[in-house]
mmCIF file of C-alpha atoms and ligand atoms in Angstrom:
data_model
loop_
_atom_site.group_PDB
_atom_site.id
_atom_site.type_symbol
_atom_site.label_atom_id
_atom_site.label_comp_id
_atom_site.label_asym_id
_atom_site.label_seq_id
_atom_site.Cartn_x
_atom_site.Cartn_y
_atom_site.Cartn_z
ATOM 1 C CA MET A 1 50.223 -70.716 153.980
ATOM 2 C CA SER A 2 52.222 -68.125 155.438
ATOM 3 C CA ASP A 3 48.916 -66.173 156.836
ATOM 4 C CA ARG A 4 46.954 -68.046 159.498
ATOM 5 C CA ASP A 5 44.864 -65.112 159.569
ATOM 6 C CA GLU A 6 43.556 -66.323 156.118
ATOM 7 C CA ALA A 7 42.667 -69.481 157.439
ATOM 8 C CA LYS A 8 39.983 -68.157 159.885
ATOM 9 C CA PRO A 9 37.410 -70.549 160.836
ATOM 10 C CA ARG A 10 34.241 -69.938 159.284
ATOM 11 C CA LEU A 11 30.944 -69.528 161.377
ATOM 12 C CA ALA A 12 29.746 -72.865 161.736
ATOM 13 C CA THR A 13 33.110 -74.192 162.747
ATOM 14 C CA ARG A 14 33.421 -71.156 165.653
ATOM 15 C CA ALA A 15 30.664 -71.946 166.703
ATOM 16 C CA VAL A 16 31.931 -75.591 167.535
ATOM 17 C CA ARG A 17 35.119 -75.006 168.441
ATOM 18 C CA SER A 18 35.925 -71.475 170.093
ATOM 19 C CA GLY A 19 36.531 -70.554 173.614
ATOM 20 C CA GLN A 20 37.512 -73.914 174.165
ATOM 21 C CA ARG A 21 40.544 -74.957 176.293
ATOM 22 C CA ARG A 22 41.296 -78.503 177.235
ATOM 23 C CA THR A 23 42.200 -79.278 180.952
ATOM 24 C CA PRO A 24 44.913 -81.574 181.380
ATOM 25 C CA GLU A 25 42.141 -84.437 181.575
ATOM 26 C CA GLN A 26 41.562 -84.202 177.902
ATOM 27 C CA GLU A 27 37.778 -83.817 177.858
ATOM 28 C CA GLN A 28 36.300 -83.874 174.279
ATOM 29 C CA SER A 29 33.096 -81.886 175.485
ATOM 30 C CA GLU A 30 33.546 -78.700 177.528
ATOM 31 C CA PRO A 31 33.540 -79.146 181.088
ATOM 32 C CA MET A 32 31.090 -77.519 183.512
ATOM 33 C CA PHE A 33 33.093 -75.665 186.168
ATOM 34 C CA VAL A 34 30.580 -75.339 188.949
ATOM 35 C CA SER A 35 32.591 -73.486 191.708
ATOM 36 C CA SER A 36 31.530 -70.307 193.314
ATOM 37 C CA SER A 37 35.078 -69.361 193.696
ATOM 38 C CA PHE A 38 38.726 -70.200 192.862
ATOM 39 C CA THR A 39 41.944 -70.735 194.799
ATOM 40 C CA PHE A 40 45.404 -69.230 194.728
ATOM 41 C CA GLU A 41 48.687 -70.687 194.977
ATOM 42 C CA SER A 42 49.893 -68.196 197.571
ATOM 43 C CA ALA A 43 48.780 -64.864 198.943
ATOM 44 C CA GLU A 44 50.861 -62.986 196.174
ATOM 45 C CA GLN A 45 49.158 -64.963 193.455
ATOM 46 C CA ALA A 46 45.870 -63.665 195.124
ATOM 47 C CA ALA A 47 46.990 -60.302 195.667
ATOM 48 C CA ALA A 48 48.037 -60.077 191.663
ATOM 49 C CA ARG A 49 45.214 -61.715 190.704
ATOM 50 C CA PHE A 50 42.726 -59.217 192.913
ATOM 51 C CA ALA A 51 44.604 -56.031 191.552
ATOM 52 C CA GLY A 52 44.287 -57.648 187.705
ATOM 53 C CA GLU A 53 48.019 -57.820 187.263
ATOM 54 C CA GLU A 54 47.831 -61.434 186.650
ATOM 55 C CA PRO A 55 44.742 -62.857 184.403
ATOM 56 C CA GLY A 56 42.667 -65.759 185.878
ATOM 57 C CA ASN A 57 39.928 -66.759 188.087
ATOM 58 C CA ILE A 58 38.709 -65.252 191.172
ATOM 59 C CA TYR A 59 34.940 -66.110 191.848
ATOM 60 C CA SER A 60 31.846 -67.148 189.606
ATOM 61 C CA ARG A 61 30.243 -63.656 189.652
ATOM 62 C CA PHE A 62 32.925 -62.216 187.041
ATOM 63 C CA THR A 63 35.411 -65.041 186.266
ATOM 64 C CA ASN A 64 34.087 -68.562 185.706
ATOM 65 C CA PRO A 65 35.747 -70.860 183.053
ATOM 66 C CA THR A 66 32.492 -72.229 181.657
ATOM 67 C CA VAL A 67 30.956 -69.050 181.305
ATOM 68 C CA ARG A 68 34.411 -67.519 179.677
ATOM 69 C CA THR A 69 33.764 -70.347 176.917
ATOM 70 C CA PHE A 70 30.625 -69.420 176.110
ATOM 71 C CA GLU A 71 31.584 -65.625 176.282
ATOM 72 C CA GLU A 72 34.739 -66.172 173.811
ATOM 73 C CA ARG A 73 32.633 -68.476 171.502
ATOM 74 C CA LEU A 74 29.331 -65.811 170.862
ATOM 75 C CA ALA A 75 32.041 -62.761 170.397
ATOM 76 C CA SER A 76 33.752 -64.459 167.828
ATOM 77 C CA MET A 77 30.299 -65.594 165.936
ATOM 78 C CA GLU A 78 29.148 -62.043 166.465
ATOM 79 C CA GLY A 79 32.432 -60.815 165.145
ATOM 80 C CA GLY A 80 32.753 -58.965 168.581
ATOM 81 C CA GLU A 81 36.308 -58.358 170.630
ATOM 82 C CA ALA A 82 34.331 -59.039 173.871
ATOM 83 C CA CYS A 83 31.532 -60.433 175.544
ATOM 84 C CA VAL A 84 29.844 -60.431 178.862
ATOM 85 C CA GLY A 85 27.467 -63.577 179.820
ATOM 86 C CA THR A 86 24.610 -62.129 182.086
ATOM 87 C CA ALA A 87 21.717 -63.796 184.133
ATOM 88 C CA SER A 88 19.256 -62.923 181.591
ATOM 89 C CA GLY A 89 18.354 -60.829 178.669
ATOM 90 C CA MET A 90 17.095 -58.457 180.507
ATOM 91 C CA SER A 91 19.822 -57.997 182.807
ATOM 92 C CA ALA A 92 21.985 -57.759 179.660
ATOM 93 C CA ILE A 93 20.148 -54.754 178.465
ATOM 94 C CA LEU A 94 20.407 -53.382 182.211
ATOM 95 C CA SER A 95 24.035 -53.697 182.201
ATOM 96 C CA THR A 96 24.388 -52.293 179.039
ATOM 97 C CA CYS A 97 22.394 -49.050 180.346
ATOM 98 C CA MET A 98 24.097 -48.717 183.529
ATOM 99 C CA ALA A 99 27.503 -49.506 182.780
ATOM 100 C CA LEU A 100 27.584 -46.731 179.385
ATOM 101 C CA LEU A 101 25.128 -44.029 180.076
ATOM 102 C CA ASN A 102 24.900 -41.261 183.015
ATOM 103 C CA ALA A 103 21.761 -39.761 184.672
ATOM 104 C CA GLY A 104 20.674 -36.921 182.213
ATOM 105 C CA ASP A 105 21.498 -38.816 179.105
ATOM 106 C CA HIS A 106 18.719 -39.505 176.636
ATOM 107 C CA ILE A 107 18.099 -42.964 174.690
ATOM 108 C CA VAL A 108 15.806 -43.391 171.507
ATOM 109 C CA SER A 109 14.585 -46.530 171.035
ATOM 110 C CA SER A 110 12.169 -48.465 168.607
ATOM 111 C CA GLY A 111 8.530 -48.581 169.778
ATOM 112 C CA GLY A 112 8.546 -52.069 168.698
ATOM 113 C CA ILE A 113 10.469 -53.567 171.243
ATOM 114 C CA PHE A 114 10.328 -56.284 173.847
ATOM 115 C CA GLY A 115 7.553 -55.549 176.330
ATOM 116 C CA ALA A 116 10.267 -55.835 179.531
ATOM 117 C CA THR A 117 12.516 -53.720 177.503
ATOM 118 C CA ALA A 118 9.782 -51.039 176.751
ATOM 119 C CA SER A 119 9.178 -51.058 180.698
ATOM 120 C CA LEU A 120 12.944 -51.000 182.022
ATOM 121 C CA PHE A 121 13.126 -47.988 179.808
ATOM 122 C CA SER A 122 9.870 -45.953 180.703
ATOM 123 C CA ASN A 123 9.406 -47.142 184.334
ATOM 124 C CA HIS A 124 13.059 -47.781 185.899
ATOM 125 C CA LEU A 125 15.294 -46.341 184.207
ATOM 126 C CA SER A 126 13.561 -42.925 184.017
ATOM 127 C CA ARG A 127 13.599 -42.938 187.604
ATOM 128 C CA PHE A 128 17.470 -42.534 187.268
ATOM 129 C CA GLY A 129 17.048 -39.497 184.953
ATOM 130 C CA LEU A 130 17.624 -41.654 181.935
ATOM 131 C CA GLU A 131 14.886 -40.336 179.644
ATOM 132 C CA THR A 132 13.686 -42.569 176.534
ATOM 133 C CA SER A 133 11.907 -41.381 173.286
ATOM 134 C CA PHE A 134 10.310 -43.910 171.430
ATOM 135 C CA VAL A 135 10.201 -43.839 167.330
ATOM 136 C CA PRO A 136 8.682 -46.125 164.582
ATOM 137 C CA LEU A 137 11.598 -48.529 163.824
ATOM 138 C CA THR A 138 11.199 -47.904 160.211
ATOM 139 C CA ASP A 139 10.934 -44.247 160.030
ATOM 140 C CA TYR A 140 14.500 -42.955 159.557
ATOM 141 C CA ALA A 141 13.567 -39.654 159.773
ATOM 142 C CA ALA A 142 11.647 -39.750 163.258
ATOM 143 C CA TRP A 143 14.945 -41.234 164.738
ATOM 144 C CA GLU A 144 17.029 -38.548 163.560
ATOM 145 C CA ALA A 145 14.180 -36.008 164.650
ATOM 146 C CA ALA A 146 14.340 -37.557 168.194
ATOM 147 C CA ILE A 147 17.720 -37.109 168.368
ATOM 148 C CA ARG A 148 18.863 -34.199 171.398
ATOM 149 C CA PRO A 149 22.300 -33.090 172.417
ATOM 150 C CA GLU A 150 21.877 -35.575 175.212
ATOM 151 C CA THR A 151 21.102 -38.509 173.182
ATOM 152 C CA ARG A 152 23.648 -41.109 173.943
ATOM 153 C CA MET A 153 21.800 -44.553 172.470
ATOM 154 C CA LEU A 154 20.126 -45.584 169.857
ATOM 155 C CA PHE A 155 18.213 -48.882 170.518
ATOM 156 C CA LEU A 156 16.182 -51.327 168.118
ATOM 157 C CA GLU A 157 15.189 -54.944 167.351
ATOM 158 C CA THR A 158 15.075 -56.321 164.155
ATOM 159 C CA PRO A 159 13.186 -58.028 163.087
ATOM 160 C CA SER A 160 10.723 -56.703 165.994
ATOM 161 C CA ASN A 161 8.439 -58.489 168.123
ATOM 162 C CA PRO A 162 5.938 -59.342 167.416
ATOM 163 C CA LEU A 163 5.226 -57.292 164.090
ATOM 164 C CA THR A 164 8.747 -58.633 162.521
ATOM 165 C CA GLU A 165 9.127 -55.230 160.961
ATOM 166 C CA VAL A 166 13.104 -55.119 159.508
ATOM 167 C CA ALA A 167 15.100 -51.958 159.922
ATOM 168 C CA ASP A 168 18.090 -51.398 158.042
ATOM 169 C CA ILE A 169 21.052 -51.634 160.705
ATOM 170 C CA ARG A 170 23.210 -49.842 158.409
ATOM 171 C CA ALA A 171 21.024 -47.159 157.624
ATOM 172 C CA ILE A 172 20.436 -46.461 161.580
ATOM 173 C CA ALA A 173 24.310 -46.682 162.392
ATOM 174 C CA ASP A 174 24.857 -43.751 160.211
ATOM 175 C CA ILE A 175 22.356 -41.929 162.092
ATOM 176 C CA ALA A 176 23.913 -43.427 165.624
ATOM 177 C CA GLU A 177 27.517 -42.506 164.138
ATOM 178 C CA ARG A 178 26.474 -38.793 162.629
ATOM 179 C CA HIS A 179 25.409 -37.721 166.235
ATOM 180 C CA GLY A 180 27.640 -39.313 168.219
ATOM 181 C CA CYS A 181 25.316 -42.180 169.811
ATOM 182 C CA LEU A 182 25.987 -45.676 170.121
ATOM 183 C CA LEU A 183 23.702 -48.055 168.591
ATOM 184 C CA VAL A 184 22.577 -51.403 170.549
ATOM 185 C CA VAL A 185 20.557 -54.026 168.690
ATOM 186 C CA ASP A 186 18.995 -56.488 170.291
ATOM 187 C CA ASN A 187 19.742 -59.598 168.018
ATOM 188 C CA CYS A 188 17.498 -62.414 169.808
ATOM 189 C CA PHE A 189 14.823 -63.022 166.523
ATOM 190 C CA CYS A 190 18.186 -64.047 163.890
ATOM 191 C CA SER A 191 20.678 -64.643 166.306
ATOM 192 C CA PRO A 192 24.422 -64.538 164.693
ATOM 193 C CA ALA A 193 23.525 -67.439 162.550
ATOM 194 C CA LEU A 194 21.155 -65.363 160.468
ATOM 195 C CA GLN A 195 22.435 -61.838 160.806
ATOM 196 C CA ARG A 196 25.609 -59.967 162.529
ATOM 197 C CA PRO A 197 24.602 -56.297 163.503
ATOM 198 C CA LEU A 198 28.307 -55.478 164.505
ATOM 199 C CA GLU A 199 29.384 -56.134 160.893
ATOM 200 C CA LEU A 200 26.384 -53.827 159.854
ATOM 201 C CA GLY A 201 27.788 -50.650 161.781
ATOM 202 C CA ALA A 202 25.950 -51.444 165.404
ATOM 203 C CA ASP A 203 28.220 -50.826 168.409
ATOM 204 C CA ILE A 204 26.944 -53.289 170.549
ATOM 205 C CA VAL A 205 24.787 -56.223 170.478
ATOM 206 C CA VAL A 206 22.651 -57.959 173.113
ATOM 207 C CA HIS A 207 21.068 -61.315 173.160
ATOM 208 C CA SER A 208 18.589 -63.151 175.160
ATOM 209 C CA ALA A 209 20.081 -66.384 175.342
ATOM 210 C CA THR A 210 17.130 -67.900 176.717
ATOM 211 C CA LYS A 211 15.522 -67.896 173.147
ATOM 212 C CA TYR A 212 17.670 -69.550 170.091
ATOM 213 C CA LEU A 213 20.824 -69.904 171.647
ATOM 214 C CA ASP A 214 19.816 -72.108 174.146
ATOM 215 C CA GLY A 215 17.142 -73.248 171.679
ATOM 216 C CA GLN A 216 15.253 -76.011 173.658
ATOM 217 C CA GLY A 217 13.906 -73.631 176.336
ATOM 218 C CA ARG A 218 15.762 -74.532 179.154
ATOM 219 C CA CYS A 219 17.656 -71.843 180.855
ATOM 220 C CA VAL A 220 17.222 -68.026 181.356
ATOM 221 C CA GLY A 221 20.599 -66.050 180.580
ATOM 222 C CA GLY A 222 21.709 -62.858 178.415
ATOM 223 C CA ALA A 223 24.970 -61.637 176.674
ATOM 224 C CA VAL A 224 26.255 -58.399 175.607
ATOM 225 C CA VAL A 225 28.983 -58.110 172.683
ATOM 226 C CA GLY A 226 31.061 -55.461 171.473
ATOM 227 C CA ASP A 227 34.326 -53.928 171.556
ATOM 228 C CA ALA A 228 36.875 -54.374 174.559
ATOM 229 C CA GLU A 229 36.828 -50.901 175.870
ATOM 230 C CA ARG A 230 32.989 -50.692 176.359
ATOM 231 C CA VAL A 231 31.961 -54.179 176.863
ATOM 232 C CA GLY A 232 34.853 -56.043 177.949
ATOM 233 C CA ARG A 233 35.597 -52.754 180.153
ATOM 234 C CA SER A 234 32.971 -51.278 181.660
ATOM 235 C CA VAL A 235 30.245 -53.695 181.156
ATOM 236 C CA PHE A 236 32.327 -56.421 182.609
ATOM 237 C CA SER A 237 33.000 -53.850 185.705
ATOM 238 C CA PHE A 238 29.209 -53.126 186.368
ATOM 239 C CA LEU A 239 28.989 -56.826 185.790
ATOM 240 C CA ARG A 240 31.644 -57.538 188.493
ATOM 241 C CA THR A 241 30.597 -55.295 190.784
ATOM 242 C CA ALA A 242 26.364 -55.585 190.483
ATOM 243 C CA GLY A 243 26.212 -59.258 189.957
ATOM 244 C CA PRO A 244 23.725 -60.191 187.226
ATOM 245 C CA ALA A 245 25.836 -63.209 186.267
ATOM 246 C CA MET A 246 25.203 -65.964 184.355
ATOM 247 C CA SER A 247 25.359 -69.407 185.962
ATOM 248 C CA PRO A 248 28.155 -72.055 184.735
ATOM 249 C CA PHE A 249 25.157 -74.711 184.212
ATOM 250 C CA ASN A 250 23.302 -72.212 181.765
ATOM 251 C CA ALA A 251 26.572 -71.364 180.216
ATOM 252 C CA TRP A 252 27.309 -75.010 179.531
ATOM 253 C CA VAL A 253 23.676 -75.454 178.150
ATOM 254 C CA PHE A 254 24.192 -72.251 175.899
ATOM 255 C CA LEU A 255 27.601 -73.632 174.555
ATOM 256 C CA LYS A 256 25.758 -76.803 173.556
ATOM 257 C CA GLY A 257 23.250 -74.698 172.083
ATOM 258 C CA LEU A 258 25.588 -72.736 169.851
ATOM 259 C CA GLU A 259 27.061 -76.079 168.296
ATOM 260 C CA THR A 260 23.298 -76.559 166.517
ATOM 261 C CA LEU A 261 22.583 -72.736 166.289
ATOM 262 C CA LYS A 262 23.060 -72.937 162.567
ATOM 263 C CA LEU A 263 21.347 -75.822 161.720
ATOM 264 C CA ARG A 264 18.737 -74.930 164.240
ATOM 265 C CA MET A 265 18.097 -71.440 162.504
ATOM 266 C CA ARG A 266 17.749 -72.992 159.123
ATOM 267 C CA ALA A 267 15.129 -75.552 159.820
ATOM 268 C CA HIS A 268 13.375 -73.210 162.116
ATOM 269 C CA SER A 269 13.440 -70.799 158.664
ATOM 270 C CA GLU A 270 12.071 -73.272 156.525
ATOM 271 C CA ASN A 271 8.954 -74.740 158.605
ATOM 272 C CA ALA A 272 7.857 -70.728 159.407
ATOM 273 C CA GLN A 273 7.904 -70.031 155.765
ATOM 274 C CA GLN A 274 5.442 -73.213 154.849
ATOM 275 C CA VAL A 275 3.448 -72.038 157.986
ATOM 276 C CA ALA A 276 3.524 -68.461 156.705
ATOM 277 C CA GLU A 277 2.629 -69.314 153.398
ATOM 278 C CA TRP A 278 -0.315 -71.467 153.945
ATOM 279 C CA LEU A 279 -1.550 -68.856 156.842
ATOM 280 C CA VAL A 280 -1.779 -65.934 154.094
ATOM 281 C CA ASN A 281 -4.336 -68.478 152.395
ATOM 282 C CA GLN A 282 -6.894 -68.499 155.268
ATOM 283 C CA PRO A 283 -9.943 -66.672 155.002
ATOM 284 C CA ASP A 284 -9.970 -65.817 158.790
ATOM 285 C CA VAL A 285 -6.481 -64.902 158.910
ATOM 286 C CA THR A 286 -6.901 -61.142 157.842
ATOM 287 C CA ARG A 287 -2.751 -60.309 158.334
ATOM 288 C CA VAL A 288 0.536 -62.365 157.940
ATOM 289 C CA ASN A 289 3.678 -60.837 159.430
ATOM 290 C CA TYR A 290 6.820 -62.533 158.305
ATOM 291 C CA PRO A 291 9.795 -61.191 156.534
ATOM 292 C CA GLY A 292 10.217 -64.398 154.360
ATOM 293 C CA LEU A 293 6.713 -63.174 152.571
ATOM 294 C CA PRO A 294 7.187 -61.314 149.452
ATOM 295 C CA GLU A 295 4.506 -58.803 150.079
ATOM 296 C CA HIS A 296 6.231 -58.564 153.544
ATOM 297 C CA PRO A 297 6.979 -54.253 153.662
ATOM 298 C CA GLN A 298 10.838 -54.933 154.120
ATOM 299 C CA HIS A 299 11.128 -58.505 152.325
ATOM 300 C CA GLU A 300 14.098 -57.213 150.094
ATOM 301 C CA LEU A 301 15.991 -55.419 152.618
ATOM 302 C CA ALA A 302 15.665 -58.701 154.976
ATOM 303 C CA MET A 303 16.806 -60.631 152.194
ATOM 304 C CA ARG A 304 19.812 -58.384 151.830
ATOM 305 C CA GLN A 305 20.613 -58.153 155.524
ATOM 306 C CA GLN A 306 19.890 -61.662 156.716
ATOM 307 C CA SER A 307 20.662 -64.982 155.758
ATOM 308 C CA GLY A 308 17.366 -66.486 156.518
ATOM 309 C CA PHE A 309 14.094 -64.829 158.043
ATOM 310 C CA GLY A 310 13.856 -66.682 161.170
ATOM 311 C CA GLY A 311 11.167 -68.763 162.764
ATOM 312 C CA ILE A 312 8.760 -65.944 164.405
ATOM 313 C CA VAL A 313 5.367 -65.084 162.480
ATOM 314 C CA SER A 314 2.654 -63.037 163.690
ATOM 315 C CA PHE A 315 -0.822 -62.648 162.447
ATOM 316 C CA ARG A 316 -4.429 -60.880 163.162
ATOM 317 C CA VAL A 317 -7.494 -62.915 162.865
ATOM 318 C CA ALA A 318 -11.201 -61.896 161.885
ATOM 319 C CA GLY A 319 -12.148 -60.725 165.740
ATOM 320 C CA GLU A 320 -11.017 -59.265 169.147
ATOM 321 C CA ARG A 321 -9.774 -60.869 171.886
ATOM 322 C CA PRO A 322 -12.437 -63.627 172.446
ATOM 323 C CA ALA A 323 -12.062 -64.862 168.989
ATOM 324 C CA ALA A 324 -7.836 -64.806 169.487
ATOM 325 C CA TRP A 325 -8.227 -66.586 172.612
ATOM 326 C CA ARG A 326 -10.789 -69.349 171.031
ATOM 327 C CA PHE A 327 -8.163 -70.073 168.483
ATOM 328 C CA VAL A 328 -5.372 -70.488 171.351
ATOM 329 C CA ASN A 329 -7.618 -72.606 173.506
ATOM 330 C CA GLY A 330 -8.409 -74.642 170.238
ATOM 331 C CA THR A 331 -4.832 -75.644 169.434
ATOM 332 C CA GLU A 332 -3.535 -78.958 170.869
ATOM 333 C CA LEU A 333 0.039 -79.250 169.785
ATOM 334 C CA MET A 334 1.599 -76.246 170.375
ATOM 335 C CA SER A 335 2.548 -74.830 173.580
ATOM 336 C CA ILE A 336 0.737 -71.904 175.121
ATOM 337 C CA THR A 337 3.330 -70.237 176.373
ATOM 338 C CA ALA A 338 5.306 -66.709 176.180
ATOM 339 C CA ASN A 339 8.767 -67.884 175.207
ATOM 340 C CA LEU A 340 10.186 -68.156 172.202
ATOM 341 C CA GLY A 341 12.918 -69.661 170.164
ATOM 342 C CA ASP A 342 12.429 -73.298 171.233
ATOM 343 C CA ALA A 343 12.401 -76.369 169.213
ATOM 344 C CA LYS A 344 8.472 -76.446 170.652
ATOM 345 C CA SER A 345 6.123 -74.328 168.573
ATOM 346 C CA THR A 346 5.004 -72.127 171.104
ATOM 347 C CA LEU A 347 1.751 -69.561 170.535
ATOM 348 C CA THR A 348 0.755 -66.516 172.570
ATOM 349 C CA HIS A 349 -1.650 -63.577 172.542
ATOM 350 C CA PRO A 350 0.834 -60.580 173.269
ATOM 351 C CA ALA A 351 -1.870 -58.088 174.186
ATOM 352 C CA SER A 352 -2.663 -60.123 177.325
ATOM 353 C CA THR A 353 0.759 -61.880 177.901
ATOM 354 C CA THR A 354 4.197 -60.122 176.518
ATOM 355 C CA HIS A 355 2.814 -56.576 176.328
ATOM 356 C CA GLY A 356 -0.175 -56.759 179.054
ATOM 357 C CA ARG A 357 1.852 -54.617 181.568
ATOM 358 C CA ASN A 358 2.408 -51.995 178.866
ATOM 359 C CA THR A 359 0.429 -49.132 178.655
ATOM 360 C CA PRO A 360 -2.188 -48.939 175.644
ATOM 361 C CA GLU A 361 0.241 -46.234 174.163
ATOM 362 C CA GLN A 362 2.902 -48.633 174.412
ATOM 363 C CA ARG A 363 1.233 -51.411 173.032
ATOM 364 C CA GLU A 364 -0.129 -49.216 170.182
ATOM 365 C CA ALA A 365 3.980 -48.187 169.717
ATOM 366 C CA ALA A 366 4.654 -51.799 169.044
ATOM 367 C CA GLY A 367 1.561 -52.496 166.895
ATOM 368 C CA VAL A 368 0.140 -54.985 169.478
ATOM 369 C CA THR A 369 -3.349 -55.363 168.608
ATOM 370 C CA GLU A 370 -6.344 -57.648 170.528
ATOM 371 C CA ASP A 371 -6.498 -59.680 167.181
ATOM 372 C CA MET A 372 -2.865 -60.850 166.970
ATOM 373 C CA LEU A 373 -1.442 -64.119 168.097
ATOM 374 C CA ARG A 374 2.541 -64.693 167.766
ATOM 375 C CA LEU A 375 4.003 -68.180 166.401
ATOM 376 C CA SER A 376 7.335 -69.297 167.253
ATOM 377 C CA VAL A 377 7.708 -71.783 164.696
ATOM 378 C CA GLY A 378 9.477 -75.273 166.364
ATOM 379 C CA LEU A 379 11.332 -78.010 164.948
ATOM 380 C CA GLU A 380 8.170 -80.268 164.339
ATOM 381 C CA ASP A 381 6.849 -81.532 161.185
ATOM 382 C CA PRO A 382 5.558 -78.285 159.583
ATOM 383 C CA GLN A 383 2.371 -80.171 158.430
ATOM 384 C CA ASP A 384 1.417 -80.863 161.838
ATOM 385 C CA ILE A 385 1.895 -77.042 163.074
ATOM 386 C CA ILE A 386 0.029 -76.317 160.202
ATOM 387 C CA ASP A 387 -2.774 -79.379 161.284
ATOM 388 C CA ASP A 388 -2.873 -77.254 164.543
ATOM 389 C CA LEU A 389 -3.639 -74.149 163.120
ATOM 390 C CA GLU A 390 -6.207 -75.508 161.794
ATOM 391 C CA ARG A 391 -7.591 -76.709 164.802
ATOM 392 C CA GLY A 392 -7.372 -73.107 166.204
ATOM 393 C CA LEU A 393 -9.278 -71.736 163.294
ATOM 394 C CA ARG A 394 -12.215 -74.072 163.603
ATOM 395 C CA ALA A 395 -12.428 -73.414 167.137
ATOM 396 C CA MET A 396 -12.557 -69.751 166.662
ATOM 397 C CA ARG A 397 -15.033 -69.623 164.278
ATOM 398 C CA ALA A 398 -17.584 -72.069 166.559
HETATM 399 C C1 LIG B 401 13.012 -62.675 176.008
HETATM 400 C C2 LIG B 401 13.213 -61.395 175.206
HETATM 401 C C3 LIG B 401 14.403 -60.219 176.067
HETATM 402 C C4 LIG B 401 14.595 -60.974 177.626
HETATM 403 O O1 LIG B 401 15.023 -61.742 177.958
HETATM 404 P P1 LIG B 401 15.363 -62.537 179.056
HETATM 405 O O2 LIG B 401 16.376 -63.740 178.678
HETATM 406 O O3 LIG B 401 14.027 -63.404 179.233
HETATM 407 O O4 LIG B 401 15.600 -61.769 180.335
HETATM 408 C C5 LIG B 401 14.881 -59.313 175.476
HETATM 409 N N1 LIG B 401 14.520 -59.275 173.974
HETATM 410 C C6 LIG B 401 14.059 -59.673 173.030
HETATM 411 C C7 LIG B 401 13.738 -59.622 171.847
HETATM 412 C C8 LIG B 401 13.409 -61.142 174.086
HETATM 413 O O5 LIG B 401 12.537 -61.705 173.332
#
């Protein structure tokens, strides 16, 4: 055993062990440091900490030991050099853009992204001289054609929300590299348990920790993972100054979530596969989107790129908005909520909720139709989830 690096722990082990530094109290579980600031031994030490000459805690807007443990654990799971925890998934995306782009820069983004991300790009960043072009996720020629001399960032989610389209991360990373752009991937749907975009050539991974990293619907948070220069220095510097910080309580909850992430993602994937296969055979379901179905257009790619298909299934029903709403109202077990990635199954009508504030053009680009429902398959017994979908279908027909 001459080379300790060869014995680098595997993902499930890093999910449980990485980032922990025991205090002299010798605690087994990670402690929660609920302290807004930290004290110094002397004026000299205070000055050295503020000057960055000595590492250590200063103030929880940017240095909190519980948040740091979460950051180190997630960085090791994604295979990044650095991670910055943020107050939400949206502030992770905002911090990435604010830290790494300048006025006049151009973003090319998949159209099939989270509704608030599309709104951030189109309605907010646009006012500060950052223009965004939207392209279809899997149309690689369209990505290439949308790139201009001032393009600095390509942004995508895969699988996409709510269509579950799967993009070839390596192919888009190649396009980004050829044009000197950064590739940012929102890895919310798969989590590092099922997909690691940095290993496929992405520069930066962003997360809504609110979803699977927590996994039990408790806390809002986010993270940016990447290299030491862009994330460890630039994104960190933006966070330190602008302050969209993760709370230590939330970081502690996410740490505990990471410990069971791999097990949960496997169970979500198994349940979702059963539910999707059942939905396909229902006469009033006109389409089912799930990468684990052989008829999914990118099923082969998903098998190569992901180690599981995840928990999100979307489907279209016979009828328009009233039919979709009758379906939702007819269910009893599933929670009617727009959140996803929870142990509890959740059901939402994207056109009137997550994508309700987008323009009709944005909805069309995201493939969000009035007859579509999105199901985040939880950890209940899959037969009970199927029974509940059956109740929804009956109410829809009535
Ligand atoms: C929820 C979500 C976000 C935003 O995260 P918040 O924690 O709600 O701010 C971003 N991307 C995707 C894919 C999401 O599902």
